[in-house]
CSV table of C-alpha atoms in Angstrom, one decimal:
chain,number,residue,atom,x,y,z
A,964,UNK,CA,50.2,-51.6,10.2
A,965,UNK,CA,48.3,-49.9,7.1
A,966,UNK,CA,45.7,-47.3,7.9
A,967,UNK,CA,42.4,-48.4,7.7
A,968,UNK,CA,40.1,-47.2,5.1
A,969,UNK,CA,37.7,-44.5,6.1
A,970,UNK,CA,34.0,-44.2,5.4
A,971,UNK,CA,32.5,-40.6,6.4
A,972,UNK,CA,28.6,-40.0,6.9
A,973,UNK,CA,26.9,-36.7,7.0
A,974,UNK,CA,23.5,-37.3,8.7
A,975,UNK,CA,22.0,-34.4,8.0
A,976,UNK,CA,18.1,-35.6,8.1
A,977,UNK,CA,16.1,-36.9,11.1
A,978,UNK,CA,13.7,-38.7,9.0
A,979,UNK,CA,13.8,-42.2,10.4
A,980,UNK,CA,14.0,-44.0,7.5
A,981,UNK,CA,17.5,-41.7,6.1
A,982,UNK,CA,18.9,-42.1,9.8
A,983,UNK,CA,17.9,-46.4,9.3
A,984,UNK,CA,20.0,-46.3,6.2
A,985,UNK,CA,22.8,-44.0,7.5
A,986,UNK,CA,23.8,-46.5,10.6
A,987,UNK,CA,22.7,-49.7,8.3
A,988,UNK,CA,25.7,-48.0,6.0
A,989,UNK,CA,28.3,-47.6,9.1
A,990,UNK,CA,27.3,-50.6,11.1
A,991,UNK,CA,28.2,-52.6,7.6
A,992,UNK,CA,31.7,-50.3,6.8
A,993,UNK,CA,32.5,-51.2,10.5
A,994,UNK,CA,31.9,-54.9,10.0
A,995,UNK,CA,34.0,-55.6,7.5
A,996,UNK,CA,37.1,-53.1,9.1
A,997,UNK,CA,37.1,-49.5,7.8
A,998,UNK,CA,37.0,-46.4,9.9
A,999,UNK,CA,33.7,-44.8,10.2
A,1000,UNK,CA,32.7,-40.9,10.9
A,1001,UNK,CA,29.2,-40.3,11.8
A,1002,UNK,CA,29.1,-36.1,11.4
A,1003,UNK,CA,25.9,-35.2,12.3
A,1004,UNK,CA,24.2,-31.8,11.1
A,1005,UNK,CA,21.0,-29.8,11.3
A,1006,UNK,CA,17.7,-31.8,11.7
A,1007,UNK,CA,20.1,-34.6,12.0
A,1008,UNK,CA,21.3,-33.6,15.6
A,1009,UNK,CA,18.0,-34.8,16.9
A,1010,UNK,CA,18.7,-37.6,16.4
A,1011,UNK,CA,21.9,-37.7,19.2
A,1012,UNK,CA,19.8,-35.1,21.9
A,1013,UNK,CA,18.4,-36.4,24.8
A,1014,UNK,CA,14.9,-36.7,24.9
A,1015,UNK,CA,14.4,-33.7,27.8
A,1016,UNK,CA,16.4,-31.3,27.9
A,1017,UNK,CA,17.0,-28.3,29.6
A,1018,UNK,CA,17.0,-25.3,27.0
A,1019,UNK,CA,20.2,-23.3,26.5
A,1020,UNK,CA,19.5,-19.7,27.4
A,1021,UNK,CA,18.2,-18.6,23.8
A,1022,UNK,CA,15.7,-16.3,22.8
A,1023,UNK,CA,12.4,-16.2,21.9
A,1024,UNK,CA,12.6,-17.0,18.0
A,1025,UNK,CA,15.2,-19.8,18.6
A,1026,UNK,CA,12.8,-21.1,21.1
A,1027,UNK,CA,9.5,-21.3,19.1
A,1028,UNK,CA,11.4,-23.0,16.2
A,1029,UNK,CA,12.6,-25.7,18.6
A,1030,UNK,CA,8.9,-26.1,19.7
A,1031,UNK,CA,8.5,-27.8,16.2
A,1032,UNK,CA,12.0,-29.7,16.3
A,1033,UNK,CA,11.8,-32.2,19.1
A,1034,UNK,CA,15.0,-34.3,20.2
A,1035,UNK,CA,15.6,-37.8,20.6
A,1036,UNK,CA,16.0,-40.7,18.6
A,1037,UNK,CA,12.9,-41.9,19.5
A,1038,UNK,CA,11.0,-38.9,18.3
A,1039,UNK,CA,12.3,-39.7,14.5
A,1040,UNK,CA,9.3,-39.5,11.7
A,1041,UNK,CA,9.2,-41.2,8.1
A,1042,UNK,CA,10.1,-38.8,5.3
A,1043,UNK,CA,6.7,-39.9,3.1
A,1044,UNK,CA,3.1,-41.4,4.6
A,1045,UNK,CA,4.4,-39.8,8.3
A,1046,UNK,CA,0.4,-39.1,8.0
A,1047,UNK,CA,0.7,-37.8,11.1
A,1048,UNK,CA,2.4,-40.3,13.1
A,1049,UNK,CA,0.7,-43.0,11.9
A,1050,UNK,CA,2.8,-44.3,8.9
A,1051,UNK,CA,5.8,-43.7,11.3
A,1052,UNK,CA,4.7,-46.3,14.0
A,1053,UNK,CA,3.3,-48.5,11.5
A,1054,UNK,CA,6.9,-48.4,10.5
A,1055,UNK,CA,8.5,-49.1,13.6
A,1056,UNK,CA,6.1,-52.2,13.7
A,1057,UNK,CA,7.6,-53.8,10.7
A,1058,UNK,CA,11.2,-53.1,12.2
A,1059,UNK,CA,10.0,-55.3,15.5
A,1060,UNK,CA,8.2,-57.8,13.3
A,1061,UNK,CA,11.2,-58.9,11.2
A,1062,UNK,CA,13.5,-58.3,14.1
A,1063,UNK,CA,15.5,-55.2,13.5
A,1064,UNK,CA,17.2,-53.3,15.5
A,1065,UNK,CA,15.6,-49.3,16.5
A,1066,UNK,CA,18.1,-46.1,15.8
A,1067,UNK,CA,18.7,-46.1,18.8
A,1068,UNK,CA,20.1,-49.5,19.4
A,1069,UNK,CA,22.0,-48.9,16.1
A,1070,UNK,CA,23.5,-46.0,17.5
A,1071,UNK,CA,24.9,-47.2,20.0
A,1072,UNK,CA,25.9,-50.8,18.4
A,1073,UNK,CA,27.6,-48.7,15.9
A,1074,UNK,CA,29.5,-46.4,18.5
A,1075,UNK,CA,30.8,-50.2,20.6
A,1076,UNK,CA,31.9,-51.0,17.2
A,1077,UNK,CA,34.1,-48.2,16.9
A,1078,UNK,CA,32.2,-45.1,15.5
A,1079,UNK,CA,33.4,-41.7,15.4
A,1080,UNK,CA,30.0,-39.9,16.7
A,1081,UNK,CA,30.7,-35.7,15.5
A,1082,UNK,CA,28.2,-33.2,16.3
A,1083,UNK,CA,28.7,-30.5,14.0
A,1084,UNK,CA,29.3,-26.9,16.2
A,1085,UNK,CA,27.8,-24.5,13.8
A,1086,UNK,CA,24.2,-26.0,13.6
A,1087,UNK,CA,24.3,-27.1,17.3
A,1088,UNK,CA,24.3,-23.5,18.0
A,1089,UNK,CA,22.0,-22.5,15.4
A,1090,UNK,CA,19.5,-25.1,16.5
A,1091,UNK,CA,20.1,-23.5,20.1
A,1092,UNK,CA,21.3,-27.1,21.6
A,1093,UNK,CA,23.9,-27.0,24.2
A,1094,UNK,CA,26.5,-29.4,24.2
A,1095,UNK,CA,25.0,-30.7,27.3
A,1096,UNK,CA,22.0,-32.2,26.1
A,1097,UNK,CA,24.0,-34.4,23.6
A,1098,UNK,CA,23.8,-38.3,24.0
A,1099,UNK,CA,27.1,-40.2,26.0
A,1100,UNK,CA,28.0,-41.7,22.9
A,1101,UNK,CA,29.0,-38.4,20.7
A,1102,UNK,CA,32.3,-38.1,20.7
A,1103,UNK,CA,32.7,-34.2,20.2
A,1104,UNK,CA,31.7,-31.4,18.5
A,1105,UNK,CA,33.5,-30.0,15.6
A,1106,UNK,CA,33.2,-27.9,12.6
A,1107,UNK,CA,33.8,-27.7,8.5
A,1108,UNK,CA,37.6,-28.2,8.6
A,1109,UNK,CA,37.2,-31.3,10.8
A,1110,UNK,CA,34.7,-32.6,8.6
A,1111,UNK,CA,36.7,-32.1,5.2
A,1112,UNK,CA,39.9,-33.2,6.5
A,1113,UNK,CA,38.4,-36.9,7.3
A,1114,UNK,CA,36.5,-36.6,4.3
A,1115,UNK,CA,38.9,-36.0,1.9
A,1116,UNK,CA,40.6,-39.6,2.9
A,1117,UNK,CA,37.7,-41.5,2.3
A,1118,UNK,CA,36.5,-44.0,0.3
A,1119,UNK,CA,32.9,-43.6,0.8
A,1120,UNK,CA,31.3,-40.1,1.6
A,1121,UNK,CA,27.7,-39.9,1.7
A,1122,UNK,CA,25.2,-37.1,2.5
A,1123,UNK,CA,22.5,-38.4,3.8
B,1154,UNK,CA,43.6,-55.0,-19.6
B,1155,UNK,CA,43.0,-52.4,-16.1
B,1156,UNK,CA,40.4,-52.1,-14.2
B,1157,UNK,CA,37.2,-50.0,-15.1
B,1158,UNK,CA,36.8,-47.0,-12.6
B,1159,UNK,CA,33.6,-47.6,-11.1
B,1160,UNK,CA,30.4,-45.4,-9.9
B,1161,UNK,CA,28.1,-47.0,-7.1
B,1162,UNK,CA,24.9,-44.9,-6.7
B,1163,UNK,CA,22.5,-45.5,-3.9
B,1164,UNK,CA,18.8,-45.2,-5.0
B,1165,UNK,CA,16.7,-44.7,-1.5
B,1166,UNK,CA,14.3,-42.0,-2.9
B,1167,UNK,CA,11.3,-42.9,-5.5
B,1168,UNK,CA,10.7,-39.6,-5.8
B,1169,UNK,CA,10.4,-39.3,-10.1
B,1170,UNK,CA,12.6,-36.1,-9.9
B,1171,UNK,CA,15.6,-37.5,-8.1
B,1172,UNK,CA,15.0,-41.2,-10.1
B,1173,UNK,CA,15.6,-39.4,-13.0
B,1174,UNK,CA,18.6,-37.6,-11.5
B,1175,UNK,CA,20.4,-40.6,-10.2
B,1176,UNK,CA,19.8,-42.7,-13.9
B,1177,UNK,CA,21.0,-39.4,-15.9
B,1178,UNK,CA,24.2,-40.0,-13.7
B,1179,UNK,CA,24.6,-43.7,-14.3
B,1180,UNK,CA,24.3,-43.1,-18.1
B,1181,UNK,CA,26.8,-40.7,-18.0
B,1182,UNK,CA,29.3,-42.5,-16.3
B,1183,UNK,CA,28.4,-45.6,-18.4
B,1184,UNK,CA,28.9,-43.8,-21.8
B,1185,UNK,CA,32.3,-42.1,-20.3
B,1186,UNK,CA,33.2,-46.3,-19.9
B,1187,UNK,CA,32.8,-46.7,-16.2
B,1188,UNK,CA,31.1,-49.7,-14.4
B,1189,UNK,CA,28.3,-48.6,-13.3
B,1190,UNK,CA,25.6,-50.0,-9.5
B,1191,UNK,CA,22.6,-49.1,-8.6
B,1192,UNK,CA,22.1,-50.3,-5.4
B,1193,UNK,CA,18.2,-49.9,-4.8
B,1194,UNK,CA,17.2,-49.8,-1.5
B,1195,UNK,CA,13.9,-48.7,0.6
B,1196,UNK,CA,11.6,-46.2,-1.5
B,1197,UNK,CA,13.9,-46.9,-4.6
B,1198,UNK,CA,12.4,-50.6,-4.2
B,1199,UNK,CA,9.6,-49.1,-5.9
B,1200,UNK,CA,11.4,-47.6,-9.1
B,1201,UNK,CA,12.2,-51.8,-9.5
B,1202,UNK,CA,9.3,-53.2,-8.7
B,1203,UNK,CA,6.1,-54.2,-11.5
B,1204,UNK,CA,2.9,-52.9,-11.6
B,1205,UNK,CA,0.6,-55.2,-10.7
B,1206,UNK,CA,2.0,-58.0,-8.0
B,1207,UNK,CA,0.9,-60.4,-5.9
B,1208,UNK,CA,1.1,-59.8,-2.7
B,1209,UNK,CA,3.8,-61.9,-0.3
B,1210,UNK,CA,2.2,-63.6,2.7
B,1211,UNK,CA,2.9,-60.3,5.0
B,1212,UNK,CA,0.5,-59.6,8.2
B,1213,UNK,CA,-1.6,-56.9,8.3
B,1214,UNK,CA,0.5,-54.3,9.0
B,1215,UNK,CA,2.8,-54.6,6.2
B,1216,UNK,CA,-0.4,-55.0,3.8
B,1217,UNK,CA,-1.9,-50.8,5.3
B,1218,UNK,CA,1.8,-49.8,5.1
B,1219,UNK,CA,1.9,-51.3,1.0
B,1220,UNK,CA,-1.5,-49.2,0.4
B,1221,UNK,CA,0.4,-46.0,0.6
B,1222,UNK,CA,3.4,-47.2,-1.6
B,1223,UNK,CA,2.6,-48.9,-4.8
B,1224,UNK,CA,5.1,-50.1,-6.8
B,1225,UNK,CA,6.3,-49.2,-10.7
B,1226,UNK,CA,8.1,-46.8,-12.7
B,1227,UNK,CA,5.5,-44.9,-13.5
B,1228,UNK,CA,4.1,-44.5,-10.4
B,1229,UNK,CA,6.5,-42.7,-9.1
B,1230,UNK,CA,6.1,-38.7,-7.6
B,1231,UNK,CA,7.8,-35.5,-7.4
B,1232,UNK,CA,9.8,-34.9,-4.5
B,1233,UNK,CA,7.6,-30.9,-4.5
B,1234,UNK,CA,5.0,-29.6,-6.0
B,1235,UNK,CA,3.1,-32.7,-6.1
B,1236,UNK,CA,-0.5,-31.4,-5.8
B,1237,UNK,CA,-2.4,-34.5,-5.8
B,1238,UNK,CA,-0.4,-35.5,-9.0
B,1239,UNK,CA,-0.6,-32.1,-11.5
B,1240,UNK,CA,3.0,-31.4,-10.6
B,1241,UNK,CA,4.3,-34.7,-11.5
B,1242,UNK,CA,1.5,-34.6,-14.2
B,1243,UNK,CA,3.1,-31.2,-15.4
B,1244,UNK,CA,7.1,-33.3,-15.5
B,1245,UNK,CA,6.1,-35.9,-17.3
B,1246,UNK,CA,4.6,-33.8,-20.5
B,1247,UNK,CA,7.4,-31.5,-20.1
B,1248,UNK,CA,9.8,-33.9,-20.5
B,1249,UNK,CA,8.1,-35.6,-23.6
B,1250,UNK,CA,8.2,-31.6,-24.7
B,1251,UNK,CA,11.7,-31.6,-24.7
B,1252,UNK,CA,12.3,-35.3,-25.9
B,1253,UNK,CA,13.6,-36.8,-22.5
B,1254,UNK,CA,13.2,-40.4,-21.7
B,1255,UNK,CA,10.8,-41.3,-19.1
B,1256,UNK,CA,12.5,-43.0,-16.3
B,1257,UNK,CA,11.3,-46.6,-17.2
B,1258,UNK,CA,13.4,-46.2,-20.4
B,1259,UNK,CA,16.0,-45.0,-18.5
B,1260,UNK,CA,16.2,-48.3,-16.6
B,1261,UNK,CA,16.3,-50.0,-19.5
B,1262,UNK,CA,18.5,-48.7,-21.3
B,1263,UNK,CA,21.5,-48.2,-18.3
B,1264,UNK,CA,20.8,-52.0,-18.3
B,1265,UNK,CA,21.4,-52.3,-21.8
B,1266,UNK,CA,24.8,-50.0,-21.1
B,1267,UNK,CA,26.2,-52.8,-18.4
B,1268,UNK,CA,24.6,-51.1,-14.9
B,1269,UNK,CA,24.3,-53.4,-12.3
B,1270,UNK,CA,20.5,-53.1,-10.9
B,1271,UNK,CA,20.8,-54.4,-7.2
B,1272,UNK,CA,18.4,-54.6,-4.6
B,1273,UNK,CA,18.4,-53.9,-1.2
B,1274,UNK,CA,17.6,-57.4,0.6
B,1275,UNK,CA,17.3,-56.2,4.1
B,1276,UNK,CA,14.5,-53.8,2.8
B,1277,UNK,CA,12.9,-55.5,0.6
B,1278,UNK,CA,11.8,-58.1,3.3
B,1279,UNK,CA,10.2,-55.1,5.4
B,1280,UNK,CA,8.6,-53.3,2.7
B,1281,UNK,CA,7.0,-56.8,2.3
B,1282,UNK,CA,8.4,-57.0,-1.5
B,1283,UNK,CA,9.1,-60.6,-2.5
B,1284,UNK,CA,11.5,-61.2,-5.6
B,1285,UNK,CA,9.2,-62.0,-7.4
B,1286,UNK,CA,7.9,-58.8,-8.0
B,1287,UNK,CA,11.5,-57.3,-9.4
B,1288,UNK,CA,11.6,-56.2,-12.9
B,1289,UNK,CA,13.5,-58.3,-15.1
B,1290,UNK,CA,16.5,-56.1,-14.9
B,1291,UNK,CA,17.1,-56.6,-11.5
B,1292,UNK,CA,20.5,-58.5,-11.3
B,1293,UNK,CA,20.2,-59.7,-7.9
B,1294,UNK,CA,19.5,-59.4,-4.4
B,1295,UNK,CA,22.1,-58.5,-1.8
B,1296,UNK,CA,22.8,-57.0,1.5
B,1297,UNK,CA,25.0,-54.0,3.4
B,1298,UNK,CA,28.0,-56.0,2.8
B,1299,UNK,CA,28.1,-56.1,-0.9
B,1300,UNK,CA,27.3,-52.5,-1.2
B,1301,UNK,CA,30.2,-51.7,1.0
B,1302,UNK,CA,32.8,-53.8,-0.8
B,1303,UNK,CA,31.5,-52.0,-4.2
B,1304,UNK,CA,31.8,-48.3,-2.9
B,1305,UNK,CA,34.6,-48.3,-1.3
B,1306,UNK,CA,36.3,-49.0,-4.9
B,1307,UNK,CA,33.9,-46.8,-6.6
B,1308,UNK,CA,35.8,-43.3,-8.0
B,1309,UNK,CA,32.3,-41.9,-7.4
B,1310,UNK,CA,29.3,-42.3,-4.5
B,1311,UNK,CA,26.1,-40.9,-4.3
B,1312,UNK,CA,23.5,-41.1,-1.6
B,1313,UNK,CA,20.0,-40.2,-3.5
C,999,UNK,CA,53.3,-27.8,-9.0
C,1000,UNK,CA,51.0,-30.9,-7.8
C,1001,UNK,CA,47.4,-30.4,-8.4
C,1002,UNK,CA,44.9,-29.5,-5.8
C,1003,UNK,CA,42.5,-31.9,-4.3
C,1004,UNK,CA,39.0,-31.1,-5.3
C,1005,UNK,CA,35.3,-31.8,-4.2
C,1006,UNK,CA,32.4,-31.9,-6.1
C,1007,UNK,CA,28.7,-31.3,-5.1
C,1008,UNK,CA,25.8,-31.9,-6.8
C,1009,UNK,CA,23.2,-29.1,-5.4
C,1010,UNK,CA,19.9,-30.7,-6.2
C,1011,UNK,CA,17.9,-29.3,-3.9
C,1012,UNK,CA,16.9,-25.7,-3.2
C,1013,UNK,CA,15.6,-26.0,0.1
C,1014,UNK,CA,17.5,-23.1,1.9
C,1015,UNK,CA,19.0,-25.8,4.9
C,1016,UNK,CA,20.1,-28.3,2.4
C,1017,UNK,CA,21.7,-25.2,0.4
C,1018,UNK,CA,23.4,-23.9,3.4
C,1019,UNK,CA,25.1,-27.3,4.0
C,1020,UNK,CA,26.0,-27.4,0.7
C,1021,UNK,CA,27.6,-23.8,0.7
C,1022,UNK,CA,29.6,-24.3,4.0
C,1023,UNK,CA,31.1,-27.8,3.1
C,1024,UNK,CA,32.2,-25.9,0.1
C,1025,UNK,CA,33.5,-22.5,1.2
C,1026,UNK,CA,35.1,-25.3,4.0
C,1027,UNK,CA,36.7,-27.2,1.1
C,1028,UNK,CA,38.0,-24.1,-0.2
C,1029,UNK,CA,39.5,-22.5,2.9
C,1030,UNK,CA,41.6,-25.8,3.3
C,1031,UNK,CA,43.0,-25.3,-0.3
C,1032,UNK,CA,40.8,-27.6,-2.5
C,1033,UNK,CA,38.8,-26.8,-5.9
C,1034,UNK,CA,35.4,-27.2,-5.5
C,1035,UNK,CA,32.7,-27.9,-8.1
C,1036,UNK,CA,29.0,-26.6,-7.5
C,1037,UNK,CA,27.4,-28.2,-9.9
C,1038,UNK,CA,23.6,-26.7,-9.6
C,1039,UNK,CA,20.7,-29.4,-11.1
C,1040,UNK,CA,16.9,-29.5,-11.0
C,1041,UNK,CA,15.7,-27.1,-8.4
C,1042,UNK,CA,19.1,-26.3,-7.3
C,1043,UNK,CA,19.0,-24.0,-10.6
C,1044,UNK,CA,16.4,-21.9,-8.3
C,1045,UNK,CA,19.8,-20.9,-6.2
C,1046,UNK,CA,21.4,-19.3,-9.3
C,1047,UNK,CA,18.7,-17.8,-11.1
C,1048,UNK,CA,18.0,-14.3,-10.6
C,1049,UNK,CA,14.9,-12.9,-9.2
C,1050,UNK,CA,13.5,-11.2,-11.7
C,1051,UNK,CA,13.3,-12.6,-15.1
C,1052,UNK,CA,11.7,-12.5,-18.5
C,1053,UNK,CA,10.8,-15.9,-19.5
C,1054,UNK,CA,12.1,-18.2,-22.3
C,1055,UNK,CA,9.3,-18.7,-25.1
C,1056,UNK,CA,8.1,-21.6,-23.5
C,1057,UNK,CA,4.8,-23.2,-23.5
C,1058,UNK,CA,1.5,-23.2,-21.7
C,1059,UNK,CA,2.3,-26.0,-19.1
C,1060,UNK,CA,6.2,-24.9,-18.6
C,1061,UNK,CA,4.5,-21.8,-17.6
C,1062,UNK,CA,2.2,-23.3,-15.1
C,1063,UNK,CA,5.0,-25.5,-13.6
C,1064,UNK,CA,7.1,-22.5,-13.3
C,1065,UNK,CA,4.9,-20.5,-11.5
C,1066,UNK,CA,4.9,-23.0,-8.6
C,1067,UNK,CA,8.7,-22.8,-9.0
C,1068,UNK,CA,10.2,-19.4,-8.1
C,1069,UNK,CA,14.1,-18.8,-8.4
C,1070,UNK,CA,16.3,-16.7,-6.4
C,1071,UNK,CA,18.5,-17.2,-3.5
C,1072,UNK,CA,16.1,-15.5,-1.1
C,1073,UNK,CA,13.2,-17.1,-2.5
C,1074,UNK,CA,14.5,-20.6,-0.7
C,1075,UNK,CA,12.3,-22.5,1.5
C,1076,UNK,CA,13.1,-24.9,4.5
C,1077,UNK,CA,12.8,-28.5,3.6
C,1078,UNK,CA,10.7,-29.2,7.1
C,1079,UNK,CA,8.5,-27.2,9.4
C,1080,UNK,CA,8.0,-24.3,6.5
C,1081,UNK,CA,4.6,-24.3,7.6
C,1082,UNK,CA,3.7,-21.9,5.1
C,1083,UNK,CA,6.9,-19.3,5.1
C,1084,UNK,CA,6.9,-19.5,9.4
C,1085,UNK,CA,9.5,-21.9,9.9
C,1086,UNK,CA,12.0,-20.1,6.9
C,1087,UNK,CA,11.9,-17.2,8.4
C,1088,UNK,CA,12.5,-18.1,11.8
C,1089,UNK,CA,15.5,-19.8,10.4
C,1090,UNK,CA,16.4,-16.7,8.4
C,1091,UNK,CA,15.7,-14.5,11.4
C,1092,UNK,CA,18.2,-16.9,13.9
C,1093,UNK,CA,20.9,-17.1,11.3
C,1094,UNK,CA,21.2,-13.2,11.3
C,1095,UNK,CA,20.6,-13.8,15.6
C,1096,UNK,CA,24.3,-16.3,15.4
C,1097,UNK,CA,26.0,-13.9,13.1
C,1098,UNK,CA,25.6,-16.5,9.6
C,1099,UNK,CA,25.7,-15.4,6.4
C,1100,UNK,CA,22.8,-16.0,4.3
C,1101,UNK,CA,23.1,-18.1,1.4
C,1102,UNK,CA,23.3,-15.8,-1.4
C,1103,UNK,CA,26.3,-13.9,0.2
C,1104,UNK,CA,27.5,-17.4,0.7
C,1105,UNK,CA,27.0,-17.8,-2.6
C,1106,UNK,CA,29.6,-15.3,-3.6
C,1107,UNK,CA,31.6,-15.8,-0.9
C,1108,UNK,CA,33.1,-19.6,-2.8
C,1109,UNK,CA,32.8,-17.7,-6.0
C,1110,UNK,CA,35.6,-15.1,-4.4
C,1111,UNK,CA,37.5,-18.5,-3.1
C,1112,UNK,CA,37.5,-19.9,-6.3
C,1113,UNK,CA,34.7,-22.2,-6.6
C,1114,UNK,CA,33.8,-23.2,-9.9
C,1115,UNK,CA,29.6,-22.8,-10.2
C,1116,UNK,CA,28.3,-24.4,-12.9
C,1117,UNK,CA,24.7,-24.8,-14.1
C,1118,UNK,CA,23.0,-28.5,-15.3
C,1119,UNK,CA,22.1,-27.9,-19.2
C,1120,UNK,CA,19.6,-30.5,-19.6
C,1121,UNK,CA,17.6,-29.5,-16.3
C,1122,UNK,CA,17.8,-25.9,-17.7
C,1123,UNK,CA,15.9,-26.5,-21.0
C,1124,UNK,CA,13.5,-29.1,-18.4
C,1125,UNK,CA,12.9,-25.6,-16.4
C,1126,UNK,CA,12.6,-23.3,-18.7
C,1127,UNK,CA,15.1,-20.9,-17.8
C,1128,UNK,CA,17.4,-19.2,-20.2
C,1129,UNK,CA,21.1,-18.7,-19.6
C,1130,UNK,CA,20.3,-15.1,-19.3
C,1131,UNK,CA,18.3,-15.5,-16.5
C,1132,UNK,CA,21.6,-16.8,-14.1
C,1133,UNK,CA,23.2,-15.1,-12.1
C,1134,UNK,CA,26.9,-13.4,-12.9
C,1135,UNK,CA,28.3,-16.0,-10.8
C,1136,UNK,CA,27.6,-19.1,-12.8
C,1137,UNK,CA,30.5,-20.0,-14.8
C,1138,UNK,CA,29.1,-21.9,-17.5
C,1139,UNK,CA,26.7,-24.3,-18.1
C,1140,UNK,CA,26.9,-28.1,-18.6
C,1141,UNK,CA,25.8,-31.9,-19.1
C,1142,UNK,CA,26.6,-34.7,-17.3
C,1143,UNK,CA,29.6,-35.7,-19.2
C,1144,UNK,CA,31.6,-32.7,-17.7
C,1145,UNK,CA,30.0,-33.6,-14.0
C,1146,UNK,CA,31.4,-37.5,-14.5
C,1147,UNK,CA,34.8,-36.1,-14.9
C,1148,UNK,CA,35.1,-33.8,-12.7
C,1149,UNK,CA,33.4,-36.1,-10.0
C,1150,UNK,CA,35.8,-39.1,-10.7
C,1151,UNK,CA,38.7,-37.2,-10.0
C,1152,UNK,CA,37.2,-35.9,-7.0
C,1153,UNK,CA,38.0,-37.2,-3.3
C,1154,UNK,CA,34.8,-35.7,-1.9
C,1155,UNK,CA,31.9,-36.4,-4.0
C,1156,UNK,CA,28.3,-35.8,-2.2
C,1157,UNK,CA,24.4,-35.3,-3.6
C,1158,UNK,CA,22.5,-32.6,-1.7
């Protein structure tokens, strides 16, 4: 049986309307049969953190940043009119109006359709996240290498 | 007679700077005799979409949401240094300075070089867009699934 | 001898995150044998210009634009929760905290593995920066007819 062709995503924002496109992108690769990495990086790890978490033991500066940079797929803002929260939920009010699906039901639709979820280490640890207060659905963690190796036999590699 | 190699560039932003990055691209690939999508989706609906339009029936919701993100080529903004317009005030004269096409011309004339100008169904319905209200050059509509089958034979892919 | 695999980014951006990406997916691609392409546009020229420079003749509103526009590796910027230089140097403060390089020693680190940096022509003269003003490491400058054909024969092609 052939290999099946490989689509690899880096999610590398948290904006709502990036992470919307990113698993619109792998729920459709994964519909019609490839192979689909999701490597998510920086911001883009909230978006595969449990909403409370216990903090990894990290210190002070680490902690005030992640004051700003809250976890959870349902704490995801718009990139443009976020106008403090308000363009965001006006947002997710279109989504339920013509019946899409949230992030996080896309996540997890595209994990049951076969997914690779990737946390990327070397950001996780920056972002002082433990490995712990990752969502079920991530596969692992992994680093560069990992990332270029399933990269590099793609068809489609996005940054997103 | 082979196949041209192909290019499939996502347009998601409407911010002018990265428009303009994402059409310098096309018309390079197209005047190095590759075929050529844009594949206009969410904010990029904008950088396809006239000036003045009428409104599809869309509740009230939708209608706020539209008051933040009017339609047109030339109403689009820099992704920084915006400053209630000066920056993208500032662009625009500097590229007439050095003789650059705006990005409406731009359009045009990667139409006039064979691009294929898609846009994004799926987001056109919840930006409240109707077809109508497409520029000309707008080939057609189309959904996840006809993005997919295009990149994954595309030589090059670009998430902007 | 067959030739390597190679990877091509587009460095659009200068926020110091998106940056940072873009430097470890490269010095990645390089450790694991491939040739990798920087090829700096737009604000990315901000990563390769030097700190201090005397400007190009250029006129009145170049100027102004440029003063909102400051190059140099350190003078980067996150692309969220800058919150007027706070949230940068936090970042800057953990990444010394989890033993990271910053990005301009990054920056010469891919030169060292071979990376090729190259610097967008027509975004130059959009700038106003001179040649003269980038730093040693830049390899030479270029349009976007030299990006296409590196990028087509590239198996890792991203926009950051």
């Amino acid at each position: 049986m052939p290999e099946k062709e490989k689509a690899t995503i880096i999610v590398f924002s948290s904006d709502i309307d990036k992470v919307f496109a990113a698993l619109t992108i792998a729920t459709g690769a994964l519909s019609m049969n490839m192979d689909v990495t999701l490597f998510f990086t920086f911001w883009g790890l909230n978006v595969i953190r449990k909403e409370n978490t216990t903090k990894k033991k990290i210190g002070i500066i680490r902690k005030l940043f992640s004051k700003f940079n809250k976890g959870g797929a349902h704490n995801l803002k718009l990139s443009k009119f976020n106008m403090g929260g308000i363009g965001t939920h006006l947002m997710k009010n279109i989504m339920k109006k013509v019946n899409m699906n949230d992030t996080q039901t896309m996540l997890k639709t595209a994990k049951t359709m076969g997914a690779k979820i990737v946390a990327c280490n070397t950001t996780l640890e920056f972002m002082g996240i433990s490995k712990n207060d990752l969502i079920n659905e991530v596969e692992k963690t992994s680093g560069v290498a990992t990332y270029i190796a399933d990269a590099k036999k793609s068809k489609i590699n996005l940054f997103i």
